[in-house]
XYZ file of C-alpha atoms in Angstrom:
166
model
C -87.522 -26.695 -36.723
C -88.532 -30.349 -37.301
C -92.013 -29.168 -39.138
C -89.580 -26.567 -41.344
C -87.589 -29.568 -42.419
C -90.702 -31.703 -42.882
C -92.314 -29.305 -44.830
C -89.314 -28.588 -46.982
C -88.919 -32.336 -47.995
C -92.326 -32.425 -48.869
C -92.333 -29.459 -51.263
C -89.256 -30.860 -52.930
C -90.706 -34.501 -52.777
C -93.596 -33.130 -54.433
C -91.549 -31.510 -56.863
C -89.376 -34.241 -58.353
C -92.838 -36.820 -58.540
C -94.395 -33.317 -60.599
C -91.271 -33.495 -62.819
C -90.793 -36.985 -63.484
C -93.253 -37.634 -66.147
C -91.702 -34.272 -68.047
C -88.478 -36.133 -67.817
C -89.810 -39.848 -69.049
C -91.993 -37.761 -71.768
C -91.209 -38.169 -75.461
C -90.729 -35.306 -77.478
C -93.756 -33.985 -79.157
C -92.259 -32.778 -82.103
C -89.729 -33.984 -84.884
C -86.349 -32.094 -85.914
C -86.330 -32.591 -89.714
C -82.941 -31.632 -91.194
C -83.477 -29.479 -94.095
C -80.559 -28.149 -96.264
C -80.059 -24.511 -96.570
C -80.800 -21.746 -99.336
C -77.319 -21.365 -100.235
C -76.719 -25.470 -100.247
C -79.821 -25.706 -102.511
C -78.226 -22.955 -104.569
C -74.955 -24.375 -104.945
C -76.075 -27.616 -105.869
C -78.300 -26.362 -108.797
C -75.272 -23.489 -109.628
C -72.825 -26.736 -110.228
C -75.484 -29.087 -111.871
C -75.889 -25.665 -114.705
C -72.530 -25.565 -114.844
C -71.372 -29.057 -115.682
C -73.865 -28.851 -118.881
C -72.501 -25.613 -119.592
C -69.116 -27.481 -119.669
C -70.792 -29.695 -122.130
C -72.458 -26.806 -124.294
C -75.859 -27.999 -123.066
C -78.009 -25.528 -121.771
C -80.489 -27.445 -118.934
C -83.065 -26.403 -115.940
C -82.923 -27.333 -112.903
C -85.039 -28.006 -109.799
C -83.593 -28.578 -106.452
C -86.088 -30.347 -104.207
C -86.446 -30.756 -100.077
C -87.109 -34.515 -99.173
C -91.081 -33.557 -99.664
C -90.700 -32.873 -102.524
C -91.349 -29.174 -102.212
C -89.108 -26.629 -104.989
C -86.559 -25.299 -102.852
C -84.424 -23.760 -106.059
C -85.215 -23.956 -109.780
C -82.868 -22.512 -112.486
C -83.282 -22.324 -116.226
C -80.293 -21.580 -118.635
C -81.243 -18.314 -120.675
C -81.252 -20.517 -123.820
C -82.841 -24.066 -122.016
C -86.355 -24.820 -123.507
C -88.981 -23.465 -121.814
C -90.303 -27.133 -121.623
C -87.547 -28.367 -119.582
C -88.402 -26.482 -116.445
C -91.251 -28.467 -115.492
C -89.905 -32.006 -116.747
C -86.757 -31.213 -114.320
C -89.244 -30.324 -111.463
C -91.460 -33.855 -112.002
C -87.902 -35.843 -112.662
C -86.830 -34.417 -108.967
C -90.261 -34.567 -107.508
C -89.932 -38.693 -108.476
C -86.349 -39.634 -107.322
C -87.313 -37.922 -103.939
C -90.964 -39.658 -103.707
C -89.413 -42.962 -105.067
C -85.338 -42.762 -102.978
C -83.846 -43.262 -106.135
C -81.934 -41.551 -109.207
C -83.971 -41.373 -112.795
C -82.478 -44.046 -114.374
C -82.981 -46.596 -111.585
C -86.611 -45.559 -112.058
C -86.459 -46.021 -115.637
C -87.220 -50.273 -115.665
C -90.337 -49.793 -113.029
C -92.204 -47.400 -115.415
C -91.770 -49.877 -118.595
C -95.041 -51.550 -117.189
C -97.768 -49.818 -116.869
C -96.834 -46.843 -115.517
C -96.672 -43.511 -117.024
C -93.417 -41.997 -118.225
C -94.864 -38.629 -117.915
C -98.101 -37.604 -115.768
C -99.685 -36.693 -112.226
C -96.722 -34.852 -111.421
C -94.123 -38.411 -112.280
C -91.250 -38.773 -115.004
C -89.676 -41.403 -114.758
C -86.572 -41.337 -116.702
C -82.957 -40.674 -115.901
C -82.126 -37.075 -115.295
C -82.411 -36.643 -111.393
C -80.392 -37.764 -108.186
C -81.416 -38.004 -104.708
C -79.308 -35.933 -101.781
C -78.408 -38.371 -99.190
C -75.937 -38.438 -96.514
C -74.947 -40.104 -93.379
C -78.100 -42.484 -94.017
C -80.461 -39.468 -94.417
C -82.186 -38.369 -97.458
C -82.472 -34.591 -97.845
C -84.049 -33.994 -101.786
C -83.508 -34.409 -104.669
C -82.139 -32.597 -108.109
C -83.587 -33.259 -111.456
C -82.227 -31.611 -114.802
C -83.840 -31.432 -118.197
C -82.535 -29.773 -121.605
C -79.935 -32.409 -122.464
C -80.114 -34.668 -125.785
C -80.425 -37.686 -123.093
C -81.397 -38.093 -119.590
C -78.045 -39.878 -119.160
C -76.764 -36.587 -119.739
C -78.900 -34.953 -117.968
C -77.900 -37.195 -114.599
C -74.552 -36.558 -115.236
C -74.906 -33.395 -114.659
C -77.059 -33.267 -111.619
C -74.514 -35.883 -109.995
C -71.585 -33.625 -110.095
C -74.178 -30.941 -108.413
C -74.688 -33.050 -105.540
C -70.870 -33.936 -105.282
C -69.955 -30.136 -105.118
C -71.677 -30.307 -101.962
C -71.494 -33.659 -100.633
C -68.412 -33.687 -98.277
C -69.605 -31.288 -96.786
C -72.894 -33.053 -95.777
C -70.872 -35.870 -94.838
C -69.247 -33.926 -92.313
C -72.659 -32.617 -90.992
């Protein structure tokens, strides 16, 4: 009887040393929050719509905090050219953590306003909440980028309490 109980603590000995470096171990991987489809939608729906309000017909891109297209819209009568300027004005406020026109002073230099996949000018707005940046949205078609921010800022706020609440 004494060797059963012996040989029981020493199995379950043996089993909580086995287990304690599992339990001390960081994690080996990394939860990214990402925002959804229909979030992404919604936020470039609302950025079309408050230049439709205006009569302006824009594009949009909706970008994931790499910078990858998650949703891109063009208004039936937007330029053609304004697809791609919204996409590199969204690619740059997520790269950079800031809106366009915060951008706009740092590329007066030497920088490019246009090029290697950069714009910066005012037209796009990061998505941030609760200290976490999720993307970006940059808009193009407008007669100014002012305009154009305008626009992408009441995007974001059609989605943002909800983010806040996340």
């Amino acid at each position: 009887m004494l060797k059963q109980s012996l040989k029981s603590l020493l199995v379950a000995s043996g089993l909580v040393v086995a287990m304690a470096p599992v339990a001390n171990a960081q994690s080996l991987t990394v939860d990214v929050p990402r925002l959804t489809l229909e979030v992404n939608n919604k936020i470039a729906m609302e950025t079309i719509k408050a230049c439709e309000a205006k009569g302006i017909p824009v594009s949009v891109t909706v970008v994931d905090r790499n910078g990858i297209i998650m949703v891109q819209m063009r208004d039936s009568m937007a330029p053609p050219v304004s697809l791609p300027i919204s996409q590199k004005k969204a690619y740059t406020a997520v790269m950079f953590n800031a809106n366009g026109s915060q951008l706009v002073s740092q590329a007066a230099g030497a920088l490019p306003t246009l090029g290697e996949g950069l714009a910066f000018m005012a037209g796009s707005v990061t998505i941030s909440a609760g200290g976490r940046l999720f993307g970006a949205v940059g808009v193009s078609g407008a007669p100014g980028g002012d305009i154009d921010e305008e626009c992408a800022v009441a995007g974001v706020e059609a989605v943002q309490m909800d983010l806040e609440m996340m």
